[in-house]
Amino acid sequence: MTSPDPELLRSAFGRFMTGVTVVTARAADGGNVGFTANSFTSVSLDPPLLLVCPGRHLSSFDVFSTTDHFAINILAEGQEAVSNTFAADKGDRFSKADWAADSNGCALISGRTAAFSCTVTQRVDAGDHLVLLGRVTDFDATDRPGLGYNNGGYFSLSKERQANAPASASQLSVGSVILVHQDNILLTRDNKLPSVQLDDHTGARRALSVYLHSIGLDAHMGPVYSVYDNPNSGPKSGSKSGIHHVVLRARIADVPTDCPLKSVPINSFEQGPAKTDMQHLILRRFAQEHRTQSFGLYLGDVEKGEIRRHGDD
Ligand SMILES: Cc1cc2nc3c(=O)[nH]c(=O)nc-3n(C[C@H](O)[C@H](O)[C@H](O)COP(=O)(O)O)c2cc1C
């Protein structure tokens, strides 16, 4: 155990998997305010209560510490961009999302999976945050899967499940990783994504994590980024033909000096001649999406496929 250093504590709190919400309210001047929050908790069914914790650092803190009403929007898979807007955008956040006002004038964000309109029942000062308890006066819910958040990154459970569906018995499976260190991607000396062959029992995430550990890298494994079949590669004899590829994203804080991988700037993949090589296409898309931190998931083969994002199922 360790004494609570704020940065280490933030990282430890971040191990708790949550959904992502956008909390909204209307200011006295009629303007909308809103921020991304994962401190949402359901509290009671009778009476219907929930809570969320606005931080004192928020530019909208004065509104949330005095408002009589607020709304909680639970974001759906694919709404990473909405979350990023309400976490970081310094302009008019509401011009960048579709929304409609609830009966209290608080914004309900389109594409959400659920929303709750609330009347404030209690405020509790709690260190650098405020615990805002609200009574639910109205709500809606859909069957869209919710967006997940863990260890500082988003995840989409239903897409992960789809992507991790076992390859057909006739194919070899290979797991690869886009390993990000600061503004670089780590590649092997021959410019390939670090990869491992998968057996029938070990998922790509675990197999890659074990492999990276074996070369001295303690990576934080992220979501699946690309899943595709290459029927024309792999062994030409034996019981298996073709390769099923699973590519994950991962981050690493420190690269040891004796690391066998080399760092290549992410933005160097952004342009360049359009090659048909799958790894090149994956890295180019990654570099482009890295700018907005809004990552899609490619499902398909080397010829054709689709990139899923923004609430696609
Ligand atoms: C996934 C996620 C969860 C967050 N949860 C909270 C939270 O529960 N409470 C909070 O005060 N800030 C939270 N934040 C940070 C705020 O969204 C961010 O500081 C805020 O939008 C800044 O708004 P401002 O520029 O108006 O001050 C979270 C950010 C992210 C990305």
XYZ file of C-alpha atoms and ligand atoms in Angstrom:
344
model
C 0.000 0.000 0.000
C 1.114 3.590 -0.502
C 0.131 6.977 0.933
C -2.285 8.867 -1.350
C -0.101 10.871 -3.727
C -2.711 12.629 -5.954
C -1.335 11.419 -9.312
C -0.949 7.810 -8.174
C -4.381 7.985 -6.561
C -5.949 9.314 -9.767
C -4.405 6.410 -11.646
C -5.617 3.893 -9.022
C -9.161 5.354 -9.101
C -8.976 5.024 -12.892
C -8.806 1.218 -12.606
C -12.507 1.293 -11.745
C -14.384 0.719 -15.009
C -17.201 3.165 -15.585
C -19.504 4.473 -18.231
C -19.294 8.055 -19.470
C -21.911 10.774 -18.942
C -22.365 14.383 -19.959
C -23.923 16.456 -17.173
C -25.804 19.558 -18.240
C -27.543 22.514 -16.607
C -28.878 25.901 -17.557
C -27.129 28.996 -16.213
C -29.046 31.978 -14.804
C -28.418 33.878 -18.057
C -30.120 31.071 -20.023
C -26.883 29.638 -21.459
C -26.121 25.926 -21.422
C -23.275 24.422 -19.423
C -22.054 20.844 -19.486
C -19.106 18.621 -18.688
C -18.081 15.012 -19.140
C -18.286 12.973 -15.937
C -17.743 9.394 -14.886
C -18.529 10.067 -11.221
C -22.201 9.290 -11.897
C -23.777 6.759 -9.517
C -27.312 5.505 -9.145
C -28.275 5.885 -5.489
C -31.896 4.953 -4.735
C -35.019 3.658 -6.487
C -37.502 4.854 -3.877
C -37.197 7.777 -3.903
C -35.410 7.838 -7.291
C -32.013 9.388 -6.572
C -28.672 9.622 -8.330
C -25.478 11.558 -7.791
C -22.638 13.091 -9.718
C -19.546 14.985 -8.560
C -18.710 18.287 -10.290
C -15.147 19.399 -9.536
C -14.318 22.850 -8.229
C -11.989 23.236 -11.197
C -14.925 23.398 -13.642
C -15.580 26.723 -15.359
C -19.266 25.853 -14.803
C -18.829 25.025 -11.110
C -20.780 28.077 -9.921
C -23.747 26.975 -12.007
C -23.669 23.402 -10.697
C -23.277 24.578 -7.103
C -26.404 26.738 -7.316
C -28.679 25.170 -9.936
C -32.008 23.587 -8.973
C -31.945 21.234 -11.957
C -29.494 19.222 -14.000
C -29.578 16.379 -16.507
C -27.386 13.298 -16.910
C -26.771 11.911 -20.410
C -25.289 8.405 -20.491
C -23.217 8.253 -23.664
C -23.525 5.361 -26.108
C -20.735 3.434 -27.819
C -19.292 5.593 -30.585
C -19.836 8.889 -28.730
C -16.163 9.336 -27.825
C -16.107 12.620 -29.748
C -19.022 13.959 -27.664
C -17.192 12.959 -24.511
C -14.009 14.683 -25.701
C -15.949 17.829 -26.612
C -17.507 18.084 -23.143
C -14.207 17.277 -21.433
C -11.861 19.570 -23.290
C -13.451 21.917 -25.802
C -13.088 25.557 -24.796
C -15.575 26.942 -27.325
C -19.348 26.527 -27.519
C -19.641 22.816 -26.722
C -23.348 22.758 -27.549
C -22.779 23.876 -31.134
C -20.771 20.667 -31.633
C -23.498 18.238 -30.519
C -27.150 17.696 -31.378
C -29.327 18.217 -28.353
C -32.800 19.233 -27.172
C -33.821 20.833 -23.885
C -35.703 18.857 -21.219
C -38.621 20.403 -19.310
C -36.138 22.179 -17.014
C -34.182 23.619 -19.930
C -31.205 21.249 -19.443
C -29.657 19.783 -22.605
C -30.349 16.172 -23.578
C -27.685 14.984 -26.028
C -28.851 13.085 -29.133
C -27.564 9.535 -29.589
C -27.251 8.900 -25.824
C -28.260 5.560 -24.416
C -30.166 7.030 -21.458
C -30.917 10.386 -19.847
C -32.210 11.540 -16.467
C -33.760 14.919 -15.705
C -33.172 15.789 -12.067
C -34.090 18.227 -9.325
C -31.278 18.864 -6.864
C -32.069 17.451 -3.394
C -28.741 17.806 -1.635
C -25.253 19.230 -2.077
C -22.348 17.882 -0.063
C -18.965 19.607 -0.047
C -16.380 16.905 -0.608
C -12.813 18.162 -0.917
C -12.090 19.372 -4.417
C -15.473 18.111 -5.660
C -19.123 18.624 -4.782
C -21.489 15.666 -4.409
C -24.668 16.676 -6.217
C -27.649 14.500 -5.355
C -30.629 14.705 -7.665
C -34.138 13.318 -7.664
C -35.039 11.858 -11.048
C -38.185 13.533 -12.370
C -38.064 12.089 -15.877
C -35.858 9.661 -17.796
C -35.496 7.648 -20.991
C -33.400 4.647 -21.971
C -32.564 2.792 -25.194
C -30.896 -0.560 -25.808
C -27.782 1.083 -27.331
C -24.673 -0.231 -25.565
C -23.044 2.332 -23.300
C -19.572 3.767 -23.858
C -17.019 2.415 -21.382
C -14.070 4.138 -19.704
C -11.126 2.553 -17.950
C -7.559 3.568 -17.161
C -7.876 6.849 -19.048
C -9.221 5.302 -22.273
C -12.572 4.491 -23.847
C -13.751 1.006 -24.624
C -16.774 -0.497 -26.358
C -17.747 -3.854 -24.955
C -19.964 -5.082 -27.760
C -17.330 -4.262 -30.392
C -14.660 -5.993 -28.331
C -16.815 -9.105 -28.139
C -17.395 -9.089 -31.888
C -13.742 -8.514 -32.582
C -12.643 -11.305 -30.279
C -14.905 -13.887 -31.852
C -12.691 -16.900 -32.568
C -11.167 -17.243 -36.016
C -12.350 -20.182 -38.082
C -10.521 -23.407 -37.266
C -8.849 -23.381 -40.685
C -7.028 -20.071 -40.098
C -3.979 -19.075 -38.138
C -4.529 -16.167 -35.724
C -2.028 -13.369 -35.243
C -2.262 -10.561 -32.708
C -0.475 -7.251 -33.349
C -0.229 -4.075 -31.349
C -0.057 -0.367 -32.169
C 2.077 0.577 -29.198
C 2.128 4.310 -28.516
C 4.830 6.032 -26.523
C 4.308 9.801 -26.351
C 4.019 10.861 -30.028
C 5.623 7.714 -31.389
C 4.670 4.214 -32.400
C 7.029 1.376 -31.522
C 7.834 -0.929 -34.445
C 10.171 -3.891 -34.848
C 13.556 -3.274 -36.484
C 12.080 -4.380 -39.820
C 9.267 -1.803 -39.501
C 6.504 -4.196 -38.521
C 3.940 -3.955 -35.749
C 4.984 -6.187 -32.838
C 3.022 -9.420 -33.350
C 2.494 -12.835 -31.828
C 0.858 -15.965 -33.129
C -2.218 -16.805 -31.063
C -3.245 -20.227 -29.902
C -6.877 -21.284 -29.558
C -7.048 -20.449 -25.874
C -5.222 -17.184 -25.319
C -6.868 -13.958 -26.465
C -4.833 -11.357 -28.355
C -4.796 -8.945 -25.426
C -3.277 -11.419 -23.012
C -0.859 -12.946 -25.533
C 0.466 -9.514 -26.562
C 0.720 -8.342 -22.995
C 2.786 -11.436 -22.096
C 4.991 -10.944 -25.166
C 5.606 -7.249 -24.434
C 6.396 -8.084 -20.837
C 8.942 -10.651 -22.034
C 10.848 -7.872 -23.854
C 10.708 -5.600 -20.808
C 7.703 -3.451 -21.765
C 4.942 -2.809 -19.278
C 2.175 -1.674 -21.650
C -1.350 -0.609 -20.885
C -3.374 -2.624 -23.394
C -6.211 -0.659 -25.013
C -9.153 -1.522 -27.247
C -9.262 -3.582 -30.425
C -8.492 -1.412 -33.458
C -8.677 -3.657 -36.500
C -9.797 -7.223 -37.191
C -9.279 -8.653 -40.651
C -8.675 -11.874 -42.538
C -5.943 -12.351 -45.096
C -6.872 -15.521 -46.965
C -3.737 -15.339 -49.133
C -1.124 -15.379 -46.399
C 0.113 -17.951 -43.911
C 1.254 -21.521 -44.517
C 0.296 -23.032 -47.821
C 0.385 -26.571 -46.487
C -0.971 -28.176 -43.320
C -4.437 -27.902 -41.860
C -4.571 -24.084 -41.757
C -4.589 -21.537 -44.555
C -4.983 -17.778 -44.334
C -4.435 -15.546 -41.311
C -6.947 -13.900 -38.994
C -5.427 -10.650 -37.691
C -6.431 -8.854 -34.498
C -4.767 -5.456 -33.961
C -4.982 -3.742 -30.582
C -4.045 -0.286 -29.401
C -1.778 0.064 -26.366
C 0.145 2.741 -24.540
C 3.401 2.698 -22.682
C 4.760 5.304 -20.286
C 8.464 4.417 -20.361
C 10.657 2.738 -22.936
C 13.787 1.109 -21.487
C 17.070 1.961 -23.209
C 17.630 -1.676 -24.279
C 14.171 -1.905 -25.909
C 14.344 -4.049 -29.071
C 11.636 -1.898 -30.710
C 12.248 1.449 -32.400
C 10.244 4.674 -32.105
C 8.701 6.166 -35.245
C 6.745 9.484 -35.061
C 2.989 8.911 -35.383
C 2.570 11.807 -37.812
C 5.054 10.222 -40.239
C 2.334 7.674 -41.089
C -0.274 10.317 -41.845
C 0.635 10.912 -45.460
C 2.668 9.282 -48.133
C 1.835 7.183 -51.168
C -1.306 5.091 -50.915
C 0.029 1.577 -50.554
C -2.213 -1.447 -50.495
C -0.199 -2.981 -47.674
C -2.614 -3.557 -44.799
C -0.231 -2.445 -42.061
C 0.424 0.795 -43.916
C -3.329 1.464 -44.218
C -3.880 0.695 -40.541
C -1.103 3.034 -39.431
C -2.264 5.807 -41.749
C -5.795 5.635 -40.335
C -4.374 5.490 -36.815
C -2.248 8.600 -37.381
C -5.250 10.507 -38.765
C -7.588 9.410 -35.960
C -4.928 10.094 -33.351
C -5.355 13.810 -34.051
C -8.939 13.798 -32.789
C -8.581 10.802 -30.480
C -11.711 9.404 -32.099
C -10.849 5.853 -33.106
C -12.937 3.546 -35.266
C -12.785 -0.235 -35.453
C -12.071 -1.901 -38.838
C -13.809 -5.213 -39.435
C -13.277 -6.997 -42.750
C -10.530 -8.495 -44.849
C -7.640 -7.160 -46.922
C -9.965 -6.306 -49.825
C -12.933 -4.703 -48.140
C -14.395 -4.008 -44.753
C -16.032 -1.286 -42.706
C -14.910 1.128 -40.077
C -17.345 1.216 -37.192
C -17.753 4.377 -35.208
C -20.391 6.683 -33.817
C -23.047 4.297 -32.605
C -22.779 1.737 -35.452
C -23.677 -1.717 -34.157
C -14.142 10.263 -18.897
C -14.065 11.545 -18.106
C -14.683 11.624 -16.883
C -14.663 12.811 -16.141
N -15.329 12.856 -14.955
C -15.373 14.017 -14.262
C -16.158 14.118 -13.070
O -16.786 13.166 -12.633
N -16.179 15.323 -12.422
C -15.486 16.411 -12.906
O -15.559 17.459 -12.285
N -14.748 16.335 -14.027
C -14.690 15.165 -14.730
N -13.975 15.092 -15.885
C -13.235 16.273 -16.340
C -14.185 17.306 -16.944
O -14.987 16.777 -17.974
C -13.391 18.478 -17.511
O -12.499 18.931 -16.534
C -14.335 19.601 -17.848
O -15.105 19.338 -18.974
C -13.595 20.896 -18.056
O -14.601 21.844 -18.277
P -14.310 23.397 -18.264
O -13.338 23.638 -19.403
O -15.647 24.028 -18.507
O -13.746 23.729 -16.919
C -13.979 13.930 -16.641
C -13.336 13.845 -17.889
C -13.383 12.671 -18.610
C -12.713 12.587 -19.970
